[in-house]
Coordinates of C-alpha atoms in Angstrom, one line a residue:
Chain A
M1 CA 18.0 -32.6 -15.1
A2 CA 19.5 -30.7 -12.5
P3 CA 19.5 -32.1 -8.8
V4 CA 17.7 -30.5 -6.3
M5 CA 19.0 -27.8 -4.4
D6 CA 18.0 -27.5 -1.1
E7 CA 18.0 -23.4 -0.7
D8 CA 16.8 -23.8 3.5
A9 CA 19.8 -26.1 4.3
L10 CA 22.3 -24.1 2.1
L11 CA 20.8 -21.1 3.8
A12 CA 21.0 -22.3 7.4
D13 CA 24.9 -23.2 6.8
M14 CA 25.2 -19.7 5.5
L15 CA 23.9 -18.0 8.2
A16 CA 26.2 -20.4 10.4
L17 CA 29.2 -18.9 8.0
A18 CA 27.6 -15.3 8.5
D19 CA 27.5 -15.6 12.6
Q20 CA 31.3 -17.2 12.7
L21 CA 32.6 -13.9 10.8
K22 CA 30.5 -11.6 13.0
K23 CA 32.4 -12.1 16.0
T24 CA 35.2 -10.3 14.2
D25 CA 37.8 -7.9 16.1
D26 CA 37.7 -5.9 13.1
A27 CA 35.0 -2.9 13.8
L28 CA 35.7 -1.6 10.2
M29 CA 34.3 -5.0 9.4
A30 CA 31.7 -5.8 11.8
G31 CA 29.0 -3.6 10.6
Q32 CA 29.4 -5.0 7.0
Y33 CA 29.6 -8.6 8.4
A34 CA 26.1 -8.1 10.5
Y35 CA 24.4 -6.6 7.3
L36 CA 25.1 -10.0 5.5
R37 CA 23.7 -12.1 7.9
A38 CA 20.7 -9.8 8.5
R39 CA 20.6 -10.6 4.5
I40 CA 20.6 -14.4 4.8
A41 CA 18.1 -14.2 7.9
A42 CA 15.7 -12.0 6.1
L43 CA 15.8 -14.8 3.0
I44 CA 15.4 -17.6 5.6
E45 CA 12.8 -16.0 7.0
L46 CA 10.8 -15.0 4.1
R47 CA 10.9 -18.5 2.9
G48 CA 9.4 -19.4 6.0
G49 CA 12.6 -20.5 8.4
E50 CA 12.9 -19.0 11.5
A51 CA 16.6 -18.0 11.7
E52 CA 16.6 -16.4 14.8
R53 CA 15.3 -19.3 16.8
A54 CA 17.5 -21.6 15.1
A55 CA 21.0 -18.8 15.9
Chain B
M1 CA -4.1 -6.0 -25.5
A2 CA -0.6 -6.2 -26.4
S3 CA 1.3 -6.7 -23.6
P4 CA 4.2 -9.0 -23.8
A5 CA 4.0 -12.8 -22.7
I6 CA 5.7 -12.8 -19.0
A7 CA 6.0 -16.0 -17.3
D8 CA 3.5 -17.0 -14.4
P9 CA 4.8 -15.6 -11.6
F10 CA 3.5 -19.0 -9.7
V11 CA 5.3 -20.8 -12.2
A12 CA 8.5 -18.5 -12.3
S13 CA 8.5 -19.3 -8.4
P14 CA 8.2 -22.3 -6.9
L15 CA 8.6 -19.9 -3.5
L16 CA 5.3 -18.2 -4.2
K17 CA 3.8 -21.4 -5.6
R18 CA 4.1 -23.2 -1.9
F19 CA 3.0 -20.2 -0.4
A20 CA 0.1 -19.9 -3.3
G21 CA -0.7 -23.5 -2.6
M22 CA -1.1 -23.7 1.2
S23 CA -5.2 -24.6 2.5
R24 CA -6.3 -22.4 4.7
E25 CA -5.4 -24.8 7.7
E26 CA -1.5 -24.7 6.6
L27 CA -2.1 -20.9 6.4
E28 CA -3.2 -20.3 9.7
A29 CA -0.9 -22.4 11.6
Y30 CA 2.1 -21.3 9.6
Q31 CA 0.4 -17.6 11.2
L32 CA 0.1 -18.8 14.9
R33 CA 3.6 -19.7 14.9
K34 CA 5.1 -16.8 13.1
V35 CA 2.4 -14.7 16.0
Q36 CA 3.6 -16.6 19.1
A37 CA 7.2 -16.3 17.8
L38 CA 6.2 -12.4 17.7
C39 CA 4.4 -12.0 21.3
E40 CA 7.3 -13.7 22.9
R41 CA 9.7 -11.8 21.8
L42 CA 7.6 -8.7 22.7
Y43 CA 6.8 -9.9 25.9
A44 CA 11.0 -10.2 26.4
K45 CA 11.6 -6.8 24.8
S46 CA 9.3 -4.2 24.6
D47 CA 7.1 -2.6 27.5
F48 CA 4.9 -1.3 25.4
Y49 CA 3.4 -4.4 24.1
R50 CA 3.7 -5.7 27.6
A51 CA 1.4 -3.8 28.9
K52 CA -0.6 -4.4 26.3
M53 CA -0.8 -8.0 26.9
A54 CA -1.4 -7.7 30.5
E55 CA -4.1 -5.8 29.7
G56 CA -5.5 -8.4 27.7
G57 CA -4.6 -11.3 30.2
I58 CA -2.3 -12.8 28.1
V59 CA 0.5 -14.4 30.6
D60 CA 4.4 -14.7 30.1
G61 CA 3.3 -13.4 25.9
R62 CA 1.8 -16.7 25.5
I63 CA -1.0 -17.2 22.5
T64 CA -2.6 -20.2 22.4
S65 CA -4.4 -19.7 19.0
L66 CA -5.1 -17.4 16.3
D67 CA -8.7 -16.8 18.2
H68 CA -7.0 -16.0 21.7
F69 CA -5.0 -13.5 20.4
R70 CA -7.4 -11.9 18.0
K71 CA -9.9 -11.7 21.2
A72 CA -6.7 -11.0 23.6
F73 CA -4.7 -8.3 22.4
P74 CA -5.9 -5.1 22.5
T75 CA -5.7 -3.0 19.5
S76 CA -3.4 -0.1 19.2
A77 CA -3.6 3.2 17.1
K78 CA -1.7 5.8 16.2
A79 CA -2.4 8.2 19.1
D80 CA -1.3 5.4 21.2
F81 CA 2.3 5.1 19.5
L82 CA 2.6 8.9 19.3
K83 CA 2.3 8.9 23.2
D84 CA 4.4 6.2 23.5
Q85 CA 6.8 7.9 21.3
Q86 CA 6.5 10.8 24.0
S87 CA 7.5 9.1 26.8
A88 CA 10.2 7.8 25.4
P89 CA 11.2 9.3 22.5
P90 CA 12.1 9.1 20.2
F91 CA 11.3 5.0 19.2
G92 CA 9.0 4.7 22.3
T93 CA 9.4 1.2 23.9
R94 CA 7.3 -0.7 21.3
L95 CA 10.8 -1.2 19.3
G96 CA 11.0 -4.7 20.7
V97 CA 14.6 -4.8 19.3
D98 CA 17.7 -3.3 20.9
R99 CA 18.2 0.2 20.3
D100 CA 21.6 -0.8 18.6
E101 CA 20.3 -3.0 15.8
V102 CA 17.9 -0.2 14.3
V103 CA 19.9 1.1 10.8
H104 CA 17.3 2.6 9.4
I105 CA 13.7 4.4 10.4
S106 CA 10.4 5.3 8.6
M107 CA 8.2 8.0 9.5
T108 CA 4.7 8.7 8.2
S109 CA 3.9 11.2 6.5
G110 CA 1.6 13.7 9.0
T111 CA -0.6 14.5 6.6
S112 CA -3.2 13.4 9.3
G113 CA -2.6 16.1 11.6
Q114 CA -2.1 14.6 14.7
G115 CA 1.8 13.6 14.1
Q116 CA 4.3 11.1 12.7
E117 CA 4.5 7.8 13.9
I118 CA 8.4 7.0 14.1
Y119 CA 9.6 3.3 13.6
G120 CA 12.6 1.6 14.2
R121 CA 14.1 -1.1 11.4
T122 CA 17.0 -3.8 11.6
Q123 CA 19.2 -4.8 9.1
R124 CA 16.9 -7.3 8.4
D125 CA 13.8 -5.5 8.3
V126 CA 15.2 -3.4 5.4
H127 CA 15.6 -6.2 3.1
I128 CA 12.2 -7.6 4.0
L129 CA 11.3 -3.7 3.4
G130 CA 12.8 -4.4 0.0
Y131 CA 10.4 -7.9 -0.3
L132 CA 7.7 -6.5 0.5
H133 CA 7.8 -3.8 -2.1
A134 CA 9.4 -7.0 -4.6
L135 CA 6.9 -9.2 -3.9
P136 CA 3.7 -7.9 -5.5
W137 CA 6.0 -5.9 -8.3
F138 CA 7.5 -9.3 -9.1
M139 CA 3.8 -10.8 -9.4
A140 CA 2.9 -7.7 -11.5
G141 CA 5.6 -8.4 -14.1
L142 CA 8.9 -6.9 -13.1
R143 CA 12.1 -9.2 -13.7
K144 CA 15.5 -8.9 -13.6
G145 CA 17.0 -6.8 -16.0
D146 CA 13.8 -4.9 -16.8
T147 CA 14.2 -1.4 -17.1
A148 CA 12.2 0.3 -14.0
L149 CA 10.5 3.7 -13.1
N150 CA 9.5 4.8 -9.9
C151 CA 7.3 7.8 -10.0
V152 CA 7.2 7.9 -6.5
P153 CA 10.0 10.5 -4.2
A154 CA 12.5 8.4 -3.5
G155 CA 14.8 8.5 -0.4
G156 CA 13.5 11.0 2.8
M157 CA 12.0 9.0 5.7
T158 CA 9.1 7.5 4.2
T159 CA 8.8 3.7 3.8
G160 CA 7.8 4.7 0.1
G161 CA 11.1 6.1 -0.3
W162 CA 13.0 3.8 0.2
G163 CA 11.0 0.2 -0.4
P164 CA 11.3 0.4 -4.4
G165 CA 15.0 0.8 -4.6
E166 CA 15.5 -2.0 -2.1
A167 CA 12.6 -4.0 -4.2
L168 CA 14.1 -3.0 -7.4
R169 CA 17.6 -3.9 -6.2
I170 CA 16.6 -7.5 -5.3
V171 CA 14.7 -8.1 -8.0
G172 CA 17.6 -7.0 -10.3
A173 CA 16.1 -4.8 -12.4
T174 CA 17.6 -1.5 -13.4
G175 CA 15.5 1.4 -11.5
F176 CA 15.3 5.1 -12.4
H177 CA 14.2 6.9 -9.2
V178 CA 12.2 10.1 -11.0
G179 CA 9.5 10.7 -8.6
G180 CA 9.6 14.4 -7.3
N181 CA 12.7 15.5 -9.1
L182 CA 11.8 15.9 -12.6
S183 CA 8.9 17.2 -13.8
T184 CA 6.3 15.0 -15.9
D185 CA 7.3 16.5 -19.6
A186 CA 10.6 16.0 -18.4
K187 CA 10.0 12.3 -17.4
I188 CA 8.5 11.4 -20.6
D189 CA 11.8 12.9 -22.4
L190 CA 13.9 10.7 -20.4
M191 CA 11.2 7.7 -20.9
L192 CA 11.9 8.3 -24.9
K193 CA 15.5 7.6 -24.4
L194 CA 15.8 5.1 -22.4
G195 CA 15.2 1.9 -25.4
G196 CA 12.2 0.5 -23.6
V197 CA 10.8 0.5 -20.4
H198 CA 9.4 -2.5 -18.7
F199 CA 7.6 -1.1 -15.5
I200 CA 6.1 1.8 -14.1
Y201 CA 5.3 2.3 -10.0
A202 CA 3.4 5.3 -9.5
S203 CA 0.2 6.5 -7.1
T204 CA -2.9 6.8 -9.1
N205 CA -3.1 10.0 -9.3
Y206 CA 0.8 10.3 -11.0
L207 CA 0.0 7.6 -13.1
H208 CA -3.2 9.2 -14.8
T209 CA -1.0 12.7 -14.7
L210 CA 1.8 10.9 -16.8
T211 CA -0.6 9.1 -19.2
E212 CA -2.8 12.8 -19.8
A213 CA 0.4 14.4 -20.5
L214 CA 1.5 11.7 -22.8
V215 CA -1.3 12.1 -24.8
A216 CA -1.4 15.6 -25.0
R217 CA 2.1 15.3 -26.0
G218 CA 0.5 12.7 -29.1
I219 CA 2.4 9.6 -27.7
V220 CA 0.3 6.7 -27.6
P221 CA 2.1 4.9 -24.8
R222 CA 1.6 1.1 -26.6
E223 CA 2.9 2.2 -29.2
A224 CA 5.9 4.5 -27.7
F225 CA 6.5 1.6 -25.0
P226 CA 5.6 -1.8 -26.5
D227 CA 7.8 -3.8 -24.5
M228 CA 6.1 -2.4 -21.2
H229 CA 4.5 -5.3 -19.0
G230 CA 3.3 -3.4 -15.6
L231 CA 2.1 -1.0 -14.4
F232 CA 1.5 -0.9 -10.6
I233 CA -0.5 1.5 -8.5
A234 CA -1.2 2.0 -4.8
A235 CA -2.8 5.0 -2.5
E236 CA -5.7 6.5 -4.0
G237 CA -9.0 4.7 -5.8
Y238 CA -10.0 5.3 -9.1
P239 CA -13.2 4.0 -10.9
T240 CA -13.1 1.0 -13.1
E241 CA -13.8 2.9 -16.4
W242 CA -10.3 4.8 -15.4
A243 CA -8.6 1.5 -15.0
A244 CA -9.9 -0.1 -18.8
K245 CA -9.0 3.4 -20.2
I246 CA -4.8 3.1 -18.5
E247 CA -4.7 -0.9 -20.0
D248 CA -5.8 0.5 -23.3
Y249 CA -3.6 3.4 -23.4
W250 CA -0.6 1.2 -22.1
G251 CA -1.1 -2.0 -23.9
C252 CA -0.5 -3.7 -20.7
R253 CA -2.2 -4.6 -17.3
L254 CA -2.5 -3.1 -14.5
Q255 CA -2.2 -3.7 -10.6
E256 CA -2.7 -1.9 -7.6
G257 CA -1.4 -3.0 -4.4
Y258 CA -2.3 -2.3 -0.5
G259 CA 0.8 -1.1 1.5
S260 CA 1.5 1.2 5.0
T261 CA 4.5 2.4 6.7
Q262 CA 2.9 -0.4 9.2
L263 CA 3.1 -3.3 6.8
N264 CA 6.7 -2.1 5.9
G265 CA 5.6 -2.2 2.4
F266 CA 2.7 -3.8 0.4
G267 CA 0.6 -6.1 2.2
G268 CA -1.4 -7.1 -0.7
S269 CA -1.4 -6.8 -4.5
T270 CA -3.8 -8.0 -7.4
C271 CA -0.8 -10.5 -8.3
S272 CA -1.0 -11.2 -11.9
A273 CA -5.1 -10.8 -12.5
G274 CA -4.8 -6.9 -13.1
V275 CA -7.5 -4.4 -11.7
V276 CA -10.8 -5.2 -13.1
D277 CA -11.8 -8.4 -14.3
E278 CA -12.3 -9.7 -18.2
N279 CA -16.3 -8.5 -17.5
G280 CA -14.7 -5.0 -16.5
A281 CA -15.5 -5.3 -12.8
R282 CA -13.1 -4.4 -10.1
G283 CA -10.9 -6.6 -9.3
L284 CA -8.9 -8.0 -5.6
I285 CA -6.1 -7.3 -3.9
R286 CA -5.0 -10.7 -2.4
L287 CA -3.5 -10.6 1.0
F288 CA -0.1 -11.8 1.8
E289 CA -0.6 -13.4 4.9
W290 CA 1.9 -15.3 5.5
E291 CA 3.8 -12.2 6.0
H292 CA 0.8 -9.8 8.0
L293 CA -2.3 -11.0 9.9
I294 CA -5.2 -9.0 8.4
E295 CA -8.3 -8.5 10.0
I296 CA -11.0 -6.4 8.2
V297 CA -13.3 -5.4 11.4
D298 CA -16.5 -3.1 12.5
P299 CA -14.7 -0.5 13.8
T300 CA -17.4 0.7 16.1
T301 CA -17.3 -3.3 17.7
G302 CA -13.8 -4.5 16.5
E303 CA -16.0 -7.7 15.2
P304 CA -14.7 -9.1 12.1
V305 CA -17.2 -8.0 9.2
A306 CA -19.2 -10.4 7.2
P307 CA -17.8 -11.2 3.3
G308 CA -19.1 -8.3 1.0
E309 CA -18.8 -5.6 4.1
Q310 CA -17.1 -2.7 4.4
G311 CA -14.3 -2.6 7.6
E312 CA -11.5 -1.0 9.2
M313 CA -8.2 -2.8 8.3
V314 CA -5.8 -4.2 11.5
V315 CA -2.7 -5.3 10.9
T316 CA 0.1 -7.3 12.9
N317 CA 3.2 -7.7 10.9
L318 CA 4.7 -11.5 11.3
S319 CA 8.0 -11.0 9.2
V320 CA 9.4 -7.5 10.8
Q321 CA 11.4 -7.0 14.1
G322 CA 12.1 -3.5 15.1
S323 CA 9.0 -1.1 15.6
P324 CA 6.3 -4.0 14.6
T325 CA 2.5 -3.5 14.5
V326 CA 0.3 -6.0 16.5
R327 CA -3.0 -5.1 16.3
F328 CA -3.0 -1.7 14.8
R329 CA -6.2 -0.5 13.6
T330 CA -5.0 1.8 10.0
G331 CA -8.2 3.9 9.7
D332 CA -8.1 2.1 6.1
A333 CA -11.5 1.0 5.1
A334 CA -11.8 -1.6 2.5
R335 CA -14.2 -4.2 1.4
F336 CA -13.8 -8.1 2.6
V337 CA -13.7 -10.6 0.3
P338 CA -13.3 -14.2 2.5
W339 CA -10.6 -16.7 0.5
Q340 CA -13.7 -18.9 -0.6
E341 CA -14.7 -16.5 -2.8
A342 CA -11.2 -15.0 -4.0
G343 CA -11.9 -17.5 -6.7
G344 CA -8.8 -19.7 -5.6
G345 CA -6.1 -20.3 -3.1
A346 CA -6.4 -19.3 1.0
W347 CA -5.7 -15.6 0.5
N348 CA -8.3 -13.4 2.0
A349 CA -9.1 -10.5 -0.3
I350 CA -10.4 -6.9 -0.4
E351 CA -11.4 -4.9 -3.5
C352 CA -9.1 -3.1 -5.5
G353 CA -10.1 0.6 -6.2
T354 CA -12.1 1.4 -3.5
I355 CA -10.2 1.4 -0.7
G356 CA -10.4 4.0 2.0
R357 CA -10.2 6.1 5.2
F358 CA -12.7 5.7 7.7
D359 CA -11.4 9.2 9.3
D360 CA -11.9 10.9 5.8
M361 CA -15.3 10.3 5.7
M362 CA -17.9 12.7 5.8
K363 CA -20.9 13.3 7.1
I364 CA -22.8 15.6 4.7
R365 CA -26.2 16.1 4.6
G366 CA -27.0 12.8 6.7
N367 CA -25.0 10.7 4.4
N368 CA -21.5 9.1 4.9
V369 CA -19.6 9.9 1.8
W370 CA -15.9 9.1 1.2
P371 CA -13.7 10.4 -1.2
S372 CA -13.0 7.9 -2.9
M373 CA -16.7 7.5 -4.0
I374 CA -16.1 10.8 -5.7
D375 CA -13.0 9.8 -7.2
A376 CA -15.4 7.3 -8.6
A377 CA -17.7 9.3 -9.8
V378 CA -16.0 11.9 -11.4
F379 CA -13.3 10.1 -13.2
A380 CA -15.7 7.8 -14.7
H381 CA -15.5 11.0 -17.4
P382 CA -12.5 10.9 -19.2
Q383 CA -12.5 14.0 -20.3
V384 CA -11.6 15.2 -16.3
G385 CA -8.6 15.8 -16.2
E386 CA -8.4 16.1 -12.1
Y387 CA -10.7 18.0 -9.5
K388 CA -11.0 18.9 -6.2
G389 CA -13.5 19.3 -3.6
R390 CA -14.8 21.4 -0.6
V391 CA -17.5 21.3 1.6
Y392 CA -18.3 24.1 3.7
T393 CA -21.3 26.4 5.2
R394 CA -22.6 29.1 4.3
D395 CA -25.9 30.6 6.2
G396 CA -26.1 27.7 8.3
K397 CA -26.3 25.2 5.1
T398 CA -23.7 23.0 4.0
E399 CA -22.4 23.3 0.9
I400 CA -20.4 21.2 -1.3
E401 CA -18.8 22.9 -4.3
V402 CA -16.5 20.8 -6.7
K403 CA -14.4 21.8 -9.0
I404 CA -13.0 19.9 -12.7
A405 CA -10.2 20.7 -15.0
V406 CA -10.6 19.4 -18.2
A407 CA -7.8 17.1 -19.1
E408 CA -5.1 18.5 -21.5
H409 CA -5.8 16.3 -23.8
H410 CA -9.6 17.2 -24.2
A411 CA -9.2 20.8 -24.6
G412 CA -11.0 20.9 -27.9
L413 CA -14.3 20.4 -26.2
S414 CA -16.3 22.6 -27.3
A415 CA -18.6 25.2 -24.5
D416 CA -21.9 22.8 -25.3
E417 CA -19.7 19.7 -24.6
R418 CA -18.0 21.3 -21.1
G419 CA -21.6 22.2 -19.6
R420 CA -22.3 18.5 -20.7
L421 CA -19.4 17.3 -19.2
V422 CA -20.1 19.3 -15.6
Q423 CA -23.8 18.3 -15.6
S424 CA -23.2 14.5 -16.1
V425 CA -20.5 14.9 -13.7
R426 CA -22.8 15.9 -11.2
A427 CA -25.7 13.7 -11.9
A428 CA -22.7 10.7 -11.5
I429 CA -21.7 12.1 -7.9
K430 CA -25.4 11.9 -6.7
E431 CA -25.9 8.5 -8.2
R432 CA -22.6 7.5 -5.8
S433 CA -23.1 9.9 -2.6
N434 CA -26.8 10.8 -2.7
V435 CA -25.7 14.0 -2.6
W436 CA -26.6 16.8 -4.5
M437 CA -23.2 18.9 -5.1
D438 CA -22.4 22.1 -7.1
V439 CA -20.3 21.2 -10.0
C440 CA -18.3 24.0 -11.8
E441 CA -15.4 23.8 -14.8
V442 CA -12.1 25.6 -13.6
P443 CA -8.7 25.6 -15.6
R444 CA -6.2 23.1 -15.4
A445 CA -3.5 25.4 -14.1
E446 CA -5.6 25.8 -11.2
F447 CA -4.2 22.1 -10.4
Q448 CA -0.4 22.7 -10.7
G449 CA 1.6 20.7 -8.0
F450 CA -1.3 17.8 -7.4
A451 CA 0.2 14.9 -8.5
Y452 CA 2.1 12.9 -6.2
K453 CA -0.6 11.8 -3.7
A454 CA -3.3 14.1 -4.2
R455 CA -5.6 15.6 -1.2
R456 CA -8.5 16.8 -3.2
W457 CA -10.8 17.2 0.0
R458 CA -11.4 20.3 2.0
D459 CA -13.9 20.7 4.9
E460 CA -14.1 23.6 6.3
R461 CA -17.1 23.4 7.8
Q462 CA -16.5 24.6 11.2
D463 CA -14.9 27.4 9.9
G464 CA -18.3 28.6 9.1
Y465 CA -19.5 28.7 12.3
R466 CA -16.6 31.1 13.8
L467 CA -18.0 33.7 15.2

């Protein structure tokens, strides 16, 4: 049996990583990192979490 | 029914099972947390909603209970949004996020004639937009790897233009966005070449048109598309007889959703239960109450309607960042079914197939008549392909004309049969609306270009009073 995965914790970690990426000085990448972060935040939101308060 | 077995969506998704398993108390506690966060944010970020809160005596955006929210937070309507937009174009002061967070816009269609609302959405909202289409479609049977036909025109500036594409990508299905860019015959030709179609999303009216065209070509949908496991409709009312016939033609369940631009997608659906139950009675649209707070109120008093009564849907987004709607009066009329009577779970429901518009209501000879009522009467006759109605004044008297067209696959009806059909439709309309209307038959060709979102009724009574 596969180990139980804590999806909420993984998403929180990913949000923290995406927050770091969002601090880039690369203007070409900035919007794409914001897009990535927003998608992770949306997944946290629709699972019942509160990404924006946690951020 | 030959529908292929699809895993129960509540078994296939632990997340969905969690929301479905909530008690009413847990659900309302969840809603309250979301409402509190929303109001605090809007108090800080939206002049429009801050003014609303001041009007209702809400201090610093603090909401203490759902009851407090419902009683203190004033409702908004389309006219309020349009006025706000005029004073601070393009988004008004209800945006609620920084302007540079807006990456997507949705506009209402403008069919009301009052003007178009504009909604600014963030990156996160775009995902939620897709999710709020994917959620009901997943429950309706859409799965990763499926071939899906989206018959609603894609792109443009409407919620329905972008939500389906996002949804199909989220689920992992392959979308063919055929709406608005292929004729019905060309769609059928394409469908026959795809090597299997699993899911169709269409307006009620268009699913009818597509089915009629298939049958007219001698194609039996359930035989031509044996892998189909979900048909999903929205937007218009229909009779249960029609729904049962559609399920029979296609060999799979028909599901319905209630959605809007104001909801950023769907606010509820028949889930996997179908639009008619095993006894042929109307099914229920269960409301996604963890995503939206939906009140059903008396449009005059603003008080919640009693179970079984028809009321106006008042909606609040719980997961939308940009241009959220808070206690927005939709003008949509639905029959309220409380969660205790909805067959399990804690989600409230509305009756499917009968959602109408309060502003579409026609007062005819002292009777309240909704177009959905007439739809139900007319389309209870499978021989009818389409119809349109006109209310006008002649010699100071209100007259109602209903033109029906025989469906192409019933083109062989004799003159006698057509005469009996007209009389039967007339009687059915009288039975449902209490109004006698003049019914006549016209050629099907009179209804060209009538396929996507039908506006079947014209009220020309004011013209009759012009001097």
